[in-house]
Short mmCIF file of C-alpha atoms in Angstrom, two decimals:
data_model
loop_
_atom_site.label_atom_id
_atom_site.label_comp_id
_atom_site.label_asym_id
_atom_site.label_seq_id
_atom_site.Cartn_x
_atom_site.Cartn_y
_atom_site.Cartn_z
CA MET Z 1 0.00 0.00 0.00
CA PRO Z 2 1.60 3.27 -1.14
CA ASN Z 3 0.38 5.51 1.71
CA GLU Z 4 1.39 3.13 4.49
CA LYS Z 5 3.27 4.75 7.35
CA PRO Z 6 6.65 3.18 8.06
CA LEU Z 7 6.86 1.19 11.28
CA ALA Z 8 8.78 2.89 14.07
CA GLN Z 9 11.56 1.12 15.93
CA LYS Z 10 11.93 1.24 19.71
CA ILE Z 11 15.25 2.99 20.43
CA PRO Z 12 16.80 3.19 23.92
CA LEU Z 13 16.80 6.78 25.13
CA ASP Z 14 20.44 6.57 26.21
CA LYS Z 15 21.50 5.79 22.59
CA ILE Z 16 19.99 9.04 21.23
CA HIS Z 17 22.37 12.03 21.07
CA ASP Z 18 21.94 15.64 19.98
CA LEU Z 19 22.81 16.56 16.43
CA PRO Z 20 25.88 18.84 16.49
CA GLY Z 21 25.12 22.41 15.46
CA ILE Z 22 21.51 22.44 16.65
CA PRO Z 23 20.99 25.21 19.19
CA THR Z 24 19.23 23.79 22.22
CA VAL Z 25 16.55 25.90 23.85
CA THR Z 26 16.50 25.36 27.59
CA GLN Z 27 13.03 25.48 29.06
CA ALA Z 28 11.89 24.87 32.59
CA ASP Z 29 10.78 21.28 33.16
CA LYS Z 30 7.35 22.63 34.19
CA SER Z 31 6.77 23.85 30.61
CA TYR Z 32 6.66 20.21 29.45
CA GLY Z 33 3.83 19.29 31.85
CA GLY Z 34 1.09 18.85 29.25
CA LEU Z 35 3.31 16.85 26.90
CA VAL Z 36 4.58 14.65 29.75
CA ALA Z 37 0.98 13.97 30.86
CA SER Z 38 -0.01 13.10 27.28
CA ILE Z 39 2.96 10.73 26.93
CA LEU Z 40 2.14 9.03 30.23
CA LEU Z 41 -1.48 8.52 29.13
CA ASP Z 42 -1.11 7.69 25.44
CA GLY Z 43 2.62 7.15 24.81
CA VAL Z 44 4.62 9.01 22.18
CA LYS Z 45 2.22 9.37 19.24
CA GLU Z 46 4.64 10.72 16.63
CA PRO Z 47 7.98 8.90 16.25
CA LEU Z 48 11.24 10.79 16.45
CA ILE Z 49 13.39 11.16 13.34
CA LEU Z 50 16.91 9.85 13.94
CA ARG Z 51 20.11 9.63 11.96
CA GLN Z 52 22.10 6.40 12.25
CA ARG Z 53 25.67 7.12 13.37
CA GLU Z 54 28.67 5.10 12.25
CA ASP Z 55 29.13 3.73 15.80
CA GLY Z 56 25.60 2.25 15.85
CA GLU Z 57 24.10 4.96 18.04
CA TYR Z 58 21.77 7.72 16.87
CA GLN Z 59 21.51 11.47 16.45
CA LEU Z 60 18.22 13.28 16.99
CA VAL Z 61 17.10 15.10 13.84
CA SER Z 62 13.51 15.90 14.82
CA GLY Z 63 11.61 15.51 18.09
CA TYR Z 64 13.63 17.39 20.72
CA ARG Z 65 10.57 18.33 22.83
CA ARG Z 66 9.21 14.78 22.67
CA ARG Z 67 12.56 13.38 23.80
CA LYS Z 68 12.79 15.82 26.72
CA ALA Z 69 9.20 15.08 27.77
CA ALA Z 70 9.89 11.33 27.52
CA GLU Z 71 12.95 11.77 29.77
CA LEU Z 72 10.78 13.60 32.31
CA ALA Z 73 8.21 10.78 32.04
CA LYS Z 74 11.05 8.34 32.82
CA LEU Z 75 10.64 6.33 29.59
CA LYS Z 76 13.53 4.02 28.69
CA GLU Z 77 12.90 3.83 24.92
CA LEU Z 78 11.13 5.85 22.27
CA PRO Z 79 9.52 5.11 18.91
CA ALA Z 80 11.66 6.42 16.08
CA LEU Z 81 12.16 6.30 12.37
CA VAL Z 82 15.86 5.79 11.68
CA TYR Z 83 17.40 7.09 8.47
CA ASP Z 84 20.74 6.58 6.80
CA MET Z 85 21.67 10.19 6.04
CA SER Z 86 24.75 12.36 6.30
CA GLU Z 87 25.14 14.84 9.11
CA LYS Z 88 24.77 17.68 6.59
CA GLU Z 89 21.51 16.19 5.26
CA ALA Z 90 20.26 15.88 8.85
CA LEU Z 91 21.11 19.50 9.66
CA ASP Z 92 19.52 20.76 6.42
CA TYR Z 93 16.37 18.70 7.04
CA HIS Z 94 16.11 19.95 10.63
CA LYS Z 95 16.17 23.57 9.46
CA LEU Z 96 13.70 23.02 6.60
CA ALA Z 97 11.28 20.87 8.62
CA ASN Z 98 10.92 23.63 11.22
CA LEU Z 99 9.64 25.91 8.44
CA ASN Z 100 7.65 23.25 6.55
CA PRO Z 101 6.80 20.00 8.37
CA ALA Z 102 5.92 18.35 5.02
CA THR Z 103 9.58 18.51 3.92
CA PRO Z 104 10.63 15.09 2.58
CA ILE Z 105 13.07 13.26 4.84
CA PRO Z 106 16.41 12.66 3.11
CA GLY Z 107 18.22 9.35 3.12
CA LYS Z 108 16.98 5.81 3.25
CA LEU Z 109 14.80 4.42 6.04
CA VAL Z 110 16.77 1.86 8.04
CA LYS Z 111 14.67 -1.22 8.73
CA LYS Z 112 14.86 -2.83 12.13
CA GLU Z 113 17.28 -5.73 12.24
CA GLY Z 114 15.91 -9.17 12.89
CA LYS Z 115 12.84 -10.90 11.60
CA ALA Z 116 9.27 -9.77 11.92
CA PRO Z 117 7.16 -11.79 14.36
CA GLU Z 118 5.15 -13.28 11.45
CA GLU Z 119 8.34 -14.64 9.86
CA LYS Z 120 9.37 -16.27 13.13
CA LYS Z 121 5.94 -17.95 13.46
CA GLU Z 122 6.19 -19.34 9.91
CA GLU Z 123 9.66 -20.77 10.61
CA ARG Z 124 8.44 -22.50 13.80
CA SER Z 125 5.47 -24.05 12.04
CA GLU Z 126 7.73 -25.30 9.21
CA GLU Z 127 10.07 -26.93 11.73
CA ARG Z 128 7.29 -29.18 13.08
#
């Protein structure tokens, strides 16, 4: 189906790092109250956009407020779409997406490693 949303991966919060060159706006933790409450009730609805680093960890391209609110909510992992893109592409996308959220995400979506649960079920039934 062409309009299918890609499936988000669960990424450990401690593996997500800031993208160099992005100015961070420091806000009081109280200003995240509504977002924290929403995350505690319904989870993170919109996945973060991450860049895969060469060392296997990740850089945050989009979703800084969601990450901060998730930290305050004491979550251990977050849903994210991981892309294989250069640091320059990530920085350019970050700037453009703030002006126009419909900006296409550069790079290739990185699929989660391992097999989907359906594939594992099929293998087990074939083994019998």
